[in-house]
Short mmCIF file of C-alpha atoms and ligand atoms in Angstrom, two decimals:
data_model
loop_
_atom_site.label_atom_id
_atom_site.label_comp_id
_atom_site.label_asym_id
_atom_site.label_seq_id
_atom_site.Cartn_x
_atom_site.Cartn_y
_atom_site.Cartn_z
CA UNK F 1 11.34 -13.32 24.85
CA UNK F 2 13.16 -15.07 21.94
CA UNK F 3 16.29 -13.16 20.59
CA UNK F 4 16.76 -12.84 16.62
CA UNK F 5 19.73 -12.41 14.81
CA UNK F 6 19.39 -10.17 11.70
CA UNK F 7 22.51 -10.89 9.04
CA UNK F 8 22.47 -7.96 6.93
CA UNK F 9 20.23 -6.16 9.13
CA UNK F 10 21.68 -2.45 8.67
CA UNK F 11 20.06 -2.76 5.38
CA UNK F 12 16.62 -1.44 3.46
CA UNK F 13 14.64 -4.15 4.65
CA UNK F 14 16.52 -5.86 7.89
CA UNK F 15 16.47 -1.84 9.59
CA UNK F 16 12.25 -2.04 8.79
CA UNK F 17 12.28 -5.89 10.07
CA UNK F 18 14.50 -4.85 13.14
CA UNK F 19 11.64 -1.87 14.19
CA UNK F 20 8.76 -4.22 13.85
CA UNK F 21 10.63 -7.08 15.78
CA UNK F 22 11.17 -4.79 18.88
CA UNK F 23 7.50 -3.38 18.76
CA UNK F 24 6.60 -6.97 19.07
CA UNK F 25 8.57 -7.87 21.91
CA UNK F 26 11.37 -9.55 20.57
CA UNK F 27 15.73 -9.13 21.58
CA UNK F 28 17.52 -8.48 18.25
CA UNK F 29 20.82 -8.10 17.49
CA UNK F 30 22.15 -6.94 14.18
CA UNK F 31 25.44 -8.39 12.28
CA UNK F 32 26.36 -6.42 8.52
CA UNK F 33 29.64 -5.30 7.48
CA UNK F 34 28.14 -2.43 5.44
CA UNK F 35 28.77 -3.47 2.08
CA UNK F 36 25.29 -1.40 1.08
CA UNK F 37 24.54 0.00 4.25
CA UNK F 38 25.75 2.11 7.31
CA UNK F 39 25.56 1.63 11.21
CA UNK F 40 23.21 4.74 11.06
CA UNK F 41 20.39 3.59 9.84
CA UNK F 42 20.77 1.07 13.24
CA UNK F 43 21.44 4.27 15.62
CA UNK F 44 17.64 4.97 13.76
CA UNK F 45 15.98 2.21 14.62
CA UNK F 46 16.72 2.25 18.35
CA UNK F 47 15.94 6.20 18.38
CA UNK F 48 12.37 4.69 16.82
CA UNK F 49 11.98 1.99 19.06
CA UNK F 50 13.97 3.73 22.28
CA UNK F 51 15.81 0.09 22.31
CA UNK F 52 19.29 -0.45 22.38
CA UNK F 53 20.36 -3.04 19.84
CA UNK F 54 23.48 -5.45 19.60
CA UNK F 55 25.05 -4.14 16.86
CA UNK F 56 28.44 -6.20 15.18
CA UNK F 57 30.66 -4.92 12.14
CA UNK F 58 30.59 -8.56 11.06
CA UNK F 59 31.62 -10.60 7.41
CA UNK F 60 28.92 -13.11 7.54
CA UNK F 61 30.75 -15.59 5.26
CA UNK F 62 33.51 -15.21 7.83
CA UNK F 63 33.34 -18.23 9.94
CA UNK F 64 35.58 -16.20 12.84
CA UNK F 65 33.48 -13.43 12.68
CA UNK F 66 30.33 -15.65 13.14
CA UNK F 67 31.89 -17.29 16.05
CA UNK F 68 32.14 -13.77 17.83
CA UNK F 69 28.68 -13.49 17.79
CA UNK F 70 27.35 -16.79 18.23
CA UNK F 71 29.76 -17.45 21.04
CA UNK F 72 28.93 -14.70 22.78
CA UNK F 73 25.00 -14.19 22.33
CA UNK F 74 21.93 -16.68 23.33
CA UNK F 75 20.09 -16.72 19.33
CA UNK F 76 16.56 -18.71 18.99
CA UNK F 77 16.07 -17.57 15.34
CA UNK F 78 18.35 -16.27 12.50
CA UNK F 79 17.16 -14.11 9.94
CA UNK F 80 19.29 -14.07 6.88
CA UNK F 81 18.99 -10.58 4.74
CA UNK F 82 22.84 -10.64 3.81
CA UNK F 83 23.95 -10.34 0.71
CA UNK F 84 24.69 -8.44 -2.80
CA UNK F 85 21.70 -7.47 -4.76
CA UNK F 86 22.41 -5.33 -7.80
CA UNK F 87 20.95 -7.27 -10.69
CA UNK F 88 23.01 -5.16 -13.60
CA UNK F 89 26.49 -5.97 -11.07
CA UNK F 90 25.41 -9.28 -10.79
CA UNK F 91 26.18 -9.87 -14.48
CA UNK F 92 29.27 -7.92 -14.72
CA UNK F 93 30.71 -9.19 -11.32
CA UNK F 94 29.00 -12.99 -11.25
CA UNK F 95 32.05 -14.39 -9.22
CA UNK F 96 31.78 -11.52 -6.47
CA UNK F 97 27.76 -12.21 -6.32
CA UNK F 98 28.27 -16.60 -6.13
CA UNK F 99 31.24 -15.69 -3.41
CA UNK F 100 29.52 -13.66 -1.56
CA UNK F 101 26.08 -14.75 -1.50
CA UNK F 102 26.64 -18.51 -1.49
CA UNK F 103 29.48 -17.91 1.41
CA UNK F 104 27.12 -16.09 3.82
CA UNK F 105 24.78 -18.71 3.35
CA UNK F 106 27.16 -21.82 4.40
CA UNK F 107 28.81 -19.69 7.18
CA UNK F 108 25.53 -19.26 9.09
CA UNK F 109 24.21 -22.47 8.37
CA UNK F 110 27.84 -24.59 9.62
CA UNK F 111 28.04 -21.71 12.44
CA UNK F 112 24.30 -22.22 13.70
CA UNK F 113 24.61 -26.24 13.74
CA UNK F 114 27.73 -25.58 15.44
CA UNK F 115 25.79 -23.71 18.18
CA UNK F 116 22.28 -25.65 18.13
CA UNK F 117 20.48 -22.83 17.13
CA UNK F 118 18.09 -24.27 14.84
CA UNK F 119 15.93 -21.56 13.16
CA UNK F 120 16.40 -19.38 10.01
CA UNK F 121 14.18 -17.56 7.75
CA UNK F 122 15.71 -16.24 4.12
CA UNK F 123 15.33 -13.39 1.85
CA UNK F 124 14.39 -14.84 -1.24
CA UNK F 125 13.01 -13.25 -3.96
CA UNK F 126 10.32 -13.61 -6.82
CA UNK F 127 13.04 -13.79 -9.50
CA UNK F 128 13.51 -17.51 -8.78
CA UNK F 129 10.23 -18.39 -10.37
CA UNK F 130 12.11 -17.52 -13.82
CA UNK F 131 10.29 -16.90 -17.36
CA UNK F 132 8.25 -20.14 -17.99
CA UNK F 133 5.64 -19.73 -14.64
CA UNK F 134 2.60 -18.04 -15.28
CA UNK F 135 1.33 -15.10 -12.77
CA UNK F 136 -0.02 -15.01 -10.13
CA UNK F 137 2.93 -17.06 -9.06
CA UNK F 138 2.09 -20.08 -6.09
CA UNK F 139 4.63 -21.37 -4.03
CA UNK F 140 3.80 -24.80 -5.60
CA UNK F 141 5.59 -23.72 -9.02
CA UNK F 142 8.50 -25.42 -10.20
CA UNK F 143 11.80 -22.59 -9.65
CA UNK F 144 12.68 -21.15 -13.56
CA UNK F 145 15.26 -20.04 -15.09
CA UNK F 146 16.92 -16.61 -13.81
CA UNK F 147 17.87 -14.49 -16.03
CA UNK F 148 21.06 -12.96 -13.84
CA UNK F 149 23.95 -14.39 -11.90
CA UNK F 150 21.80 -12.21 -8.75
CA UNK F 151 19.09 -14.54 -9.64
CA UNK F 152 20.48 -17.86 -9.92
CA UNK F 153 22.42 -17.13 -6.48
CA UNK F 154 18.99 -16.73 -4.95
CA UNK F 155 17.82 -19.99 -6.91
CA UNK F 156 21.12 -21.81 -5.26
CA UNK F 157 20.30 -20.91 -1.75
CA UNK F 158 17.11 -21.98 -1.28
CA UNK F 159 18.41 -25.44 -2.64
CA UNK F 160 21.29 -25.34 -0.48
CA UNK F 161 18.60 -24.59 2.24
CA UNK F 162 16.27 -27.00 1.45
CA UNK F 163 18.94 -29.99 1.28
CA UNK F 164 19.99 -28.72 4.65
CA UNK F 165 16.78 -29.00 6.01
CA UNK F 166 16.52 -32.54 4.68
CA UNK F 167 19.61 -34.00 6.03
CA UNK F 168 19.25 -32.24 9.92
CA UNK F 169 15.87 -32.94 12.06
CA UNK F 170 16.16 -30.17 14.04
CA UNK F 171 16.52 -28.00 11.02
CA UNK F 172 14.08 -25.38 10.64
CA UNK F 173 13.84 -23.12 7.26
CA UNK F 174 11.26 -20.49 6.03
CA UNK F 175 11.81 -19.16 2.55
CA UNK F 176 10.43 -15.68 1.99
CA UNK F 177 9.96 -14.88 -1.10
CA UNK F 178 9.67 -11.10 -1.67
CA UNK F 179 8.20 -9.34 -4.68
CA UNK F 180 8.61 -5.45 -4.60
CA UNK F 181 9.51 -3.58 -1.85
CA UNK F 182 8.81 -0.20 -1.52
CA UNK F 183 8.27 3.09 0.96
CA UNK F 184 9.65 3.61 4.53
CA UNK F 185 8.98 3.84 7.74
CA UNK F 186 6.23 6.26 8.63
CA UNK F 187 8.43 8.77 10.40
CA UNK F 188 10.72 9.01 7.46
CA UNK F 189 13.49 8.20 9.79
CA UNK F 190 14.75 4.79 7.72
CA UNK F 191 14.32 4.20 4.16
CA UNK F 192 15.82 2.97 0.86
CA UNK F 193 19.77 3.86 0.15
CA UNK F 194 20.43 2.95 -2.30
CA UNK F 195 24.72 4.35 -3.95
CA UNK F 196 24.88 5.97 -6.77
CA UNK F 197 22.48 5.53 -9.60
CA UNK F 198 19.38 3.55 -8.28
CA UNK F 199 18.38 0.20 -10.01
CA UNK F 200 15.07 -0.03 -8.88
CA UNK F 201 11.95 1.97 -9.79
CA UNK F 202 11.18 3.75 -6.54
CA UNK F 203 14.22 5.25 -5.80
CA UNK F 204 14.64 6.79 -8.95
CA UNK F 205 11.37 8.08 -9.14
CA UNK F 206 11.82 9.80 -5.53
CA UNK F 207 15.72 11.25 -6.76
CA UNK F 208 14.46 12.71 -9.72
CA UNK F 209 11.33 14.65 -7.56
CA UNK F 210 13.47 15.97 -5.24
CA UNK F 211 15.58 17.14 -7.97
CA UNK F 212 18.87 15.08 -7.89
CA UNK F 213 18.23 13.47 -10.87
CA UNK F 214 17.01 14.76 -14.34
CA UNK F 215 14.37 12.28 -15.52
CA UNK F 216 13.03 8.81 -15.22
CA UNK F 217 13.49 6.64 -18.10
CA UNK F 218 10.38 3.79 -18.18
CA UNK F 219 11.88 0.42 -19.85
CA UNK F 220 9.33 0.04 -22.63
CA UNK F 221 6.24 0.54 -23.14
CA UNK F 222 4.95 -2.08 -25.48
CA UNK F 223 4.41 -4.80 -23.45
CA UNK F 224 1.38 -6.99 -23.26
CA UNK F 225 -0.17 -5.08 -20.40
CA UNK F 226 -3.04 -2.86 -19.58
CA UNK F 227 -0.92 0.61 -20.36
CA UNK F 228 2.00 -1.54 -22.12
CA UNK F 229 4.56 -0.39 -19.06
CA UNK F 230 5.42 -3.66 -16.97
CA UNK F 231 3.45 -4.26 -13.88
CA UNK F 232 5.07 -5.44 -10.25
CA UNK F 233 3.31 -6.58 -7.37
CA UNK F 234 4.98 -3.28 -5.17
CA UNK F 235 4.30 -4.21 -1.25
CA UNK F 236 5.13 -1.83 1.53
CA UNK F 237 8.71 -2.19 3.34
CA UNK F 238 6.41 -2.00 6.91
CA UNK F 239 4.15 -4.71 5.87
CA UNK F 240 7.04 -7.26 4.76
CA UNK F 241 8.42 -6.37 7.84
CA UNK F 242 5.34 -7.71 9.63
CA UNK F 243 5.62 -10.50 7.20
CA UNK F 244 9.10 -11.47 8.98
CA UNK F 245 7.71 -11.08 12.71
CA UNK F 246 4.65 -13.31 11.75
CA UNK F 247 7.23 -15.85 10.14
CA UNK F 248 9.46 -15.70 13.36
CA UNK F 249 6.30 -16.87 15.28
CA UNK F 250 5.83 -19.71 12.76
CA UNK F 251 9.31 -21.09 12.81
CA UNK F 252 9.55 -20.56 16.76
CA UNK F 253 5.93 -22.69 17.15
CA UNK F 254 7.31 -25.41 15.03
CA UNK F 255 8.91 -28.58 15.94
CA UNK F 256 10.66 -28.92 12.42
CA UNK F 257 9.31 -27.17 9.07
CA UNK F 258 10.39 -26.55 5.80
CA UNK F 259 8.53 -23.61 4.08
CA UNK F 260 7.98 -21.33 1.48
CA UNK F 261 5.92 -18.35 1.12
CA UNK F 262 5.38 -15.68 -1.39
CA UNK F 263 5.21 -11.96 0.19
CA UNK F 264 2.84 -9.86 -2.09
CA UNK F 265 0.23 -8.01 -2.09
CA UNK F 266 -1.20 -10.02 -4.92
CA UNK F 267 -2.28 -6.60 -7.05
CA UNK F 268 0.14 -5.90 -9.97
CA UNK F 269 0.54 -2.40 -10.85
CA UNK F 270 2.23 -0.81 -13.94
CA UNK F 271 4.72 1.76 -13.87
CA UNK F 272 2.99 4.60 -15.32
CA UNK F 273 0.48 3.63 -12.65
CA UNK F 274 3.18 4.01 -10.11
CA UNK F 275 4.64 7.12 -11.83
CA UNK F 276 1.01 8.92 -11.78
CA UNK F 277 0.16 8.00 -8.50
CA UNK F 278 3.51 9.01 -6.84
CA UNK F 279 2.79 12.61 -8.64
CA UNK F 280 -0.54 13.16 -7.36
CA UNK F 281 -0.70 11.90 -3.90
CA UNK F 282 2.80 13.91 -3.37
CA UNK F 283 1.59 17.36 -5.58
CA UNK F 284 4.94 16.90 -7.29
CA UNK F 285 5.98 16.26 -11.00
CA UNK F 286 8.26 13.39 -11.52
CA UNK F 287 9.64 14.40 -15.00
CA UNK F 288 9.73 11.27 -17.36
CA UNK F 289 10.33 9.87 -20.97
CA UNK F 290 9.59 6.12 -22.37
CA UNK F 291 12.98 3.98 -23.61
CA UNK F 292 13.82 0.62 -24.75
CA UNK F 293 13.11 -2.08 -22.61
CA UNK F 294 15.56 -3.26 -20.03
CA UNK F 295 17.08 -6.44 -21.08
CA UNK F 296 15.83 -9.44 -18.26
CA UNK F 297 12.54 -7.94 -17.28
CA UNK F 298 9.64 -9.61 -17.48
CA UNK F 299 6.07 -7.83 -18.55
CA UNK F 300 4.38 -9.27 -15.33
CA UNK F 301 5.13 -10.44 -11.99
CA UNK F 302 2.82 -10.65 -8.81
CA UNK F 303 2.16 -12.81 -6.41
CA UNK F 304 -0.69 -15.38 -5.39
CA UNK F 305 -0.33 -14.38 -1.54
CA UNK F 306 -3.02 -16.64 -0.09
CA UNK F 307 -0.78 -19.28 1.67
CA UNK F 308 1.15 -16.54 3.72
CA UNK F 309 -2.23 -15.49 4.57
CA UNK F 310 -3.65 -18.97 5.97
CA UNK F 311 -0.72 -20.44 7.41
CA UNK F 312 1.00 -17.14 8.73
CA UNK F 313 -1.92 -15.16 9.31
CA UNK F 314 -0.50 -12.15 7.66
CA UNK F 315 -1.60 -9.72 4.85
CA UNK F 316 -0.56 -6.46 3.68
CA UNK F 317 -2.51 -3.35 5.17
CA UNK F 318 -0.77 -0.31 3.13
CA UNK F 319 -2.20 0.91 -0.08
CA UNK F 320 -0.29 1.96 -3.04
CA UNK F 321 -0.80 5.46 -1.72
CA UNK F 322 1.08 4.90 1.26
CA UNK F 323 4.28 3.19 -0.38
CA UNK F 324 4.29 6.32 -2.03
CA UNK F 325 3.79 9.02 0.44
CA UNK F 326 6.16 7.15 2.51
CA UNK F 327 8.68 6.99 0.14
CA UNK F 328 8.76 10.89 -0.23
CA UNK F 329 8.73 11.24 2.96
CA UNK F 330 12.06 9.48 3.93
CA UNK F 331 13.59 11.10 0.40
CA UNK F 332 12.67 14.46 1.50
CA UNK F 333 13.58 14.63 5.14
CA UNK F 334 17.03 12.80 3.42
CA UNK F 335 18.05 13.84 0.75
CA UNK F 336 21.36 12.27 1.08
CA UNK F 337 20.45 9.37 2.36
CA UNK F 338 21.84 8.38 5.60
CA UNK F 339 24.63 10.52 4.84
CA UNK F 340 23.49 14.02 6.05
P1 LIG X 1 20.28 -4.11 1.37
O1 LIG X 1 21.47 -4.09 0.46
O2 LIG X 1 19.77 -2.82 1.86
O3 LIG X 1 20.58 -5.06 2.64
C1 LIG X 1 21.47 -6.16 2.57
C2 LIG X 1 22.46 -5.99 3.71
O4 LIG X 1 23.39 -7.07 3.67
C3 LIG X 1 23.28 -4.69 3.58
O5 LIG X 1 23.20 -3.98 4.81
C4 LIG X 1 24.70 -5.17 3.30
O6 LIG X 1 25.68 -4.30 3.85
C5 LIG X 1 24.68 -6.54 3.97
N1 LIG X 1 25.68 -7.49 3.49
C6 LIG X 1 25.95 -7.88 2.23
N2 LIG X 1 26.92 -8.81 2.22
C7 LIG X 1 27.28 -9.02 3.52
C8 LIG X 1 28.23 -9.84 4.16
N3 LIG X 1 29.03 -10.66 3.50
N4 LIG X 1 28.32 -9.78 5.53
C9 LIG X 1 27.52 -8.94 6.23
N5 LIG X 1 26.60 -8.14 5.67
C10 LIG X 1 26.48 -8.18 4.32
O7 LIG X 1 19.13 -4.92 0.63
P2 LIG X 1 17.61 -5.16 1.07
O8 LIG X 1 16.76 -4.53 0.03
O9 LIG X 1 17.42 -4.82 2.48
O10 LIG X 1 17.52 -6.73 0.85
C11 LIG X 1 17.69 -7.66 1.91
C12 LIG X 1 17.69 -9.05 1.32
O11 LIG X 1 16.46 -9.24 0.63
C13 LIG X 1 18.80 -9.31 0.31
O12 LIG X 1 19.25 -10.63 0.48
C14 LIG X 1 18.10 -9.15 -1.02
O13 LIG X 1 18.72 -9.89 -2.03
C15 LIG X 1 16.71 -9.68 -0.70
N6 LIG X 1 15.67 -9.16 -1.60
C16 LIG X 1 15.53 -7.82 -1.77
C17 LIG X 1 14.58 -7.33 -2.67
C18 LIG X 1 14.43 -5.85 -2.91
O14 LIG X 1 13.84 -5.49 -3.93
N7 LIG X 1 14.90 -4.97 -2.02
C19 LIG X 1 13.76 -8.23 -3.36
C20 LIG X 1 13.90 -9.59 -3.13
C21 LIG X 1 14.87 -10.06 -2.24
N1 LIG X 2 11.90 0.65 -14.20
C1 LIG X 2 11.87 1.71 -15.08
N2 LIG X 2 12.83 2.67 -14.95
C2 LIG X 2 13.80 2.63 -14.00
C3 LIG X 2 13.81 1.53 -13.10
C4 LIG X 2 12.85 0.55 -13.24
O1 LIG X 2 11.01 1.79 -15.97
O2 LIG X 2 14.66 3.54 -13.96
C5 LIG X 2 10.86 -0.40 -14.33
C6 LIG X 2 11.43 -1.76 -14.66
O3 LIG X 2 11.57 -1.90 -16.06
C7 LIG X 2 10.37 -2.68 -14.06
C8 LIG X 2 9.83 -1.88 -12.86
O4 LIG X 2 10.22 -0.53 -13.08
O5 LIG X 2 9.33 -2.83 -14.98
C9 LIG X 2 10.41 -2.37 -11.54
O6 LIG X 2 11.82 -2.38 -11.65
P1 LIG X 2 12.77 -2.59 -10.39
O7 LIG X 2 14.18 -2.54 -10.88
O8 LIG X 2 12.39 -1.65 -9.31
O9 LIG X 2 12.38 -4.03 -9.87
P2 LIG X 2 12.46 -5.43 -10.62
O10 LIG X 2 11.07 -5.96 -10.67
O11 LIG X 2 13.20 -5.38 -11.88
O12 LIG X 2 13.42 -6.22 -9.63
C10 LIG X 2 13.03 -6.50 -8.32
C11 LIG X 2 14.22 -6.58 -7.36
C12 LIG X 2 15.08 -7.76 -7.66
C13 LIG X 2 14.28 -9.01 -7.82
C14 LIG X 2 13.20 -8.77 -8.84
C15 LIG X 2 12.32 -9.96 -9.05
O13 LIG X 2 15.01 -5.41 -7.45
O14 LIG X 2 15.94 -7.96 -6.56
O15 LIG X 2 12.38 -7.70 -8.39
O16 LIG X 2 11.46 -10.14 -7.99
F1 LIG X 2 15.06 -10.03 -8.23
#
């Protein structure tokens, strides 16, 4: 069986991609230097999947560090989750989010041609479609404008990607672009981490029911939307998961390709929605107030998922329900987080 390297796989969504790579057969080994993430959340995984994985403390815009692995280790397929993804840090901190995003990027792709290995798939994200596209977004779309240095870097590297692509035959790239993950793993064993104050919706939602935080503050609610709260296209961490595995069989069938696909559900929801849902599927209260918008956000973004679906075969099987009974789940059985 083919053996994948995850780059930033200790994380939220390279721990999920990791369990659903084993249960399909597949050797993975795991390189992160645990700038948002801790070797636990590995030790996890292979009490999940009862698999020992190959686990580095690695830089992966350090070209020595790279060579340790790549020296050492047979890799058909790279999957490249590393990097910095605070949106708010990205704009106070743009030089530490270019550095280290662009850098990880280079290293893997000068390491890989280095070693022949010829296949990589990368986290991209929805935010690269910018202001000016009109939902449901479709691969086809011209990229926009970001609105954050976070964006732009993911803008940057699927160009850098792309050109690589063009100039090397035996390049292969897939570019996965993710809209809203959300939940956990069903046995509550890995999950979100996120340090200090969350960002993103879910986690605070989950903090504030179990009581570590006071209340939820929803960014406006005058938009041009159904309850005038913005609506995301929230998919389940276990179904973009099985997104990556199907992608890994794509690129590994291919001679040479150069793709993009969206991974959504394709069903916005608002955040009230989200908020109300959480509350009753859980029988908890999630104590909230409506605020000022959040400067950068857009009223509405969700996918057009349809390609992923003929060309990969894959579509999301978890309901809203389940992102948020799994998401409780992992918050309750840790309330700290991997921590303890
Ligand atoms: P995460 O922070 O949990 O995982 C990223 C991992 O990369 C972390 O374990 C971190 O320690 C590691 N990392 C960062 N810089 C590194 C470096 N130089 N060397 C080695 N490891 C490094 O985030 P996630 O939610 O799992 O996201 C994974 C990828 O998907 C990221 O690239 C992110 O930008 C992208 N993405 C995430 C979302 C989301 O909402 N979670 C949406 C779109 C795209
Ligand atoms: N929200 C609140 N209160 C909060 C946090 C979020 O009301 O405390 C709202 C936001 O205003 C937004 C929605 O919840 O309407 C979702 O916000 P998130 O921060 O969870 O997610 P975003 O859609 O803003 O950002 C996510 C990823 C980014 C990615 C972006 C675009 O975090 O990495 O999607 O795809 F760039």
């Amino acid at each position: 069986m083919s053996t994948i390297l995850l780059a930033g796989g200790a994380g939220y969504i390279g721990s999920h991609t990791a369990v659903e790579l084993i249960n399909a057969g597949y050797d993975v080994i795991v390189a992160d230097n645990y700038a948002n993430s801790s070797p636990e959340s590995i030790s996890r995984v292979e009490k999940i999947t009862g698999k020992k994985i190959a686990l580095y403390e690695a830089d992966v815009s350090n070209a020595a560090d790279m060579e340790k692995i790549f020296s050492k280790e047979h890799i058909d397929a790279v999957i490249h989750f590393a990097g910095l993804k605070a949106v708010g840090e990205s704009v106070q901190k743009p030089l530490l989010y270019y550095r280290n995003n662009i850098d990880t990027t280079l290293t893997l792709l000068e390491t890989m041609a280095k070693y022949n290995v010829n296949n990589i798939i990368f986290s991209s994200s929805a935010t690269v479609y910018g202001e000016a596209n009109k939902v449901p977004y479709l691969e086809t779309m011209p990229r926009g404008e970001c609105t954050n240095p976070y964006g732009w870097t993911k803008s940057m590297m699927e160009q850098i990607l792309t050109d690589a692509a063009a100039a090397d035959e035996a390049l292969s790239v897939v570019l996965l672009r993710y809209f809203n993950p959300i939940g956990a793993h069903e046995s509550g064993m890995i999950g979100e981490d996120p340090q200090g104050i969350p960002n993103n919706l879910m986690p605070y939602v989950t903090q504030v029911a179990v009581g570590k935080r006071e209340c939820l503050t929803i960014f406006g609610n005058d938009y041009p939307t159904k309850d005038g709260t913005c609506t995301r296209d929230y998919i389940h961490v276990v179904d973009l998961a099985k997104g990556h595995v199907k992608a890994i069989g794509y690129i590994l069938s291919q001679d040479k390709c150069c793709d993009i696909f969206n991974l959504g559900t394709g069903t916005p929801y608002s955040v009230t929605e989200i908020v109300e849902t959480f509350e009753r599927v859980n029988g908890v209260k999630v104590n909230h107030i409506y605020g000022d918008r959040r400067s950068g956000d857009l009223a509405e973004c969700y996918a057009n998922a349809d390609k992923a679906l003929e060309v990969l075969g894959w579509k999301t099987e978890k309901t809203l329900e389940d992102m948020c009974r799994d998401s409780w789940n992992w918050q309750k059985q840790n309330p700290n987080g991997y921590r303890g």
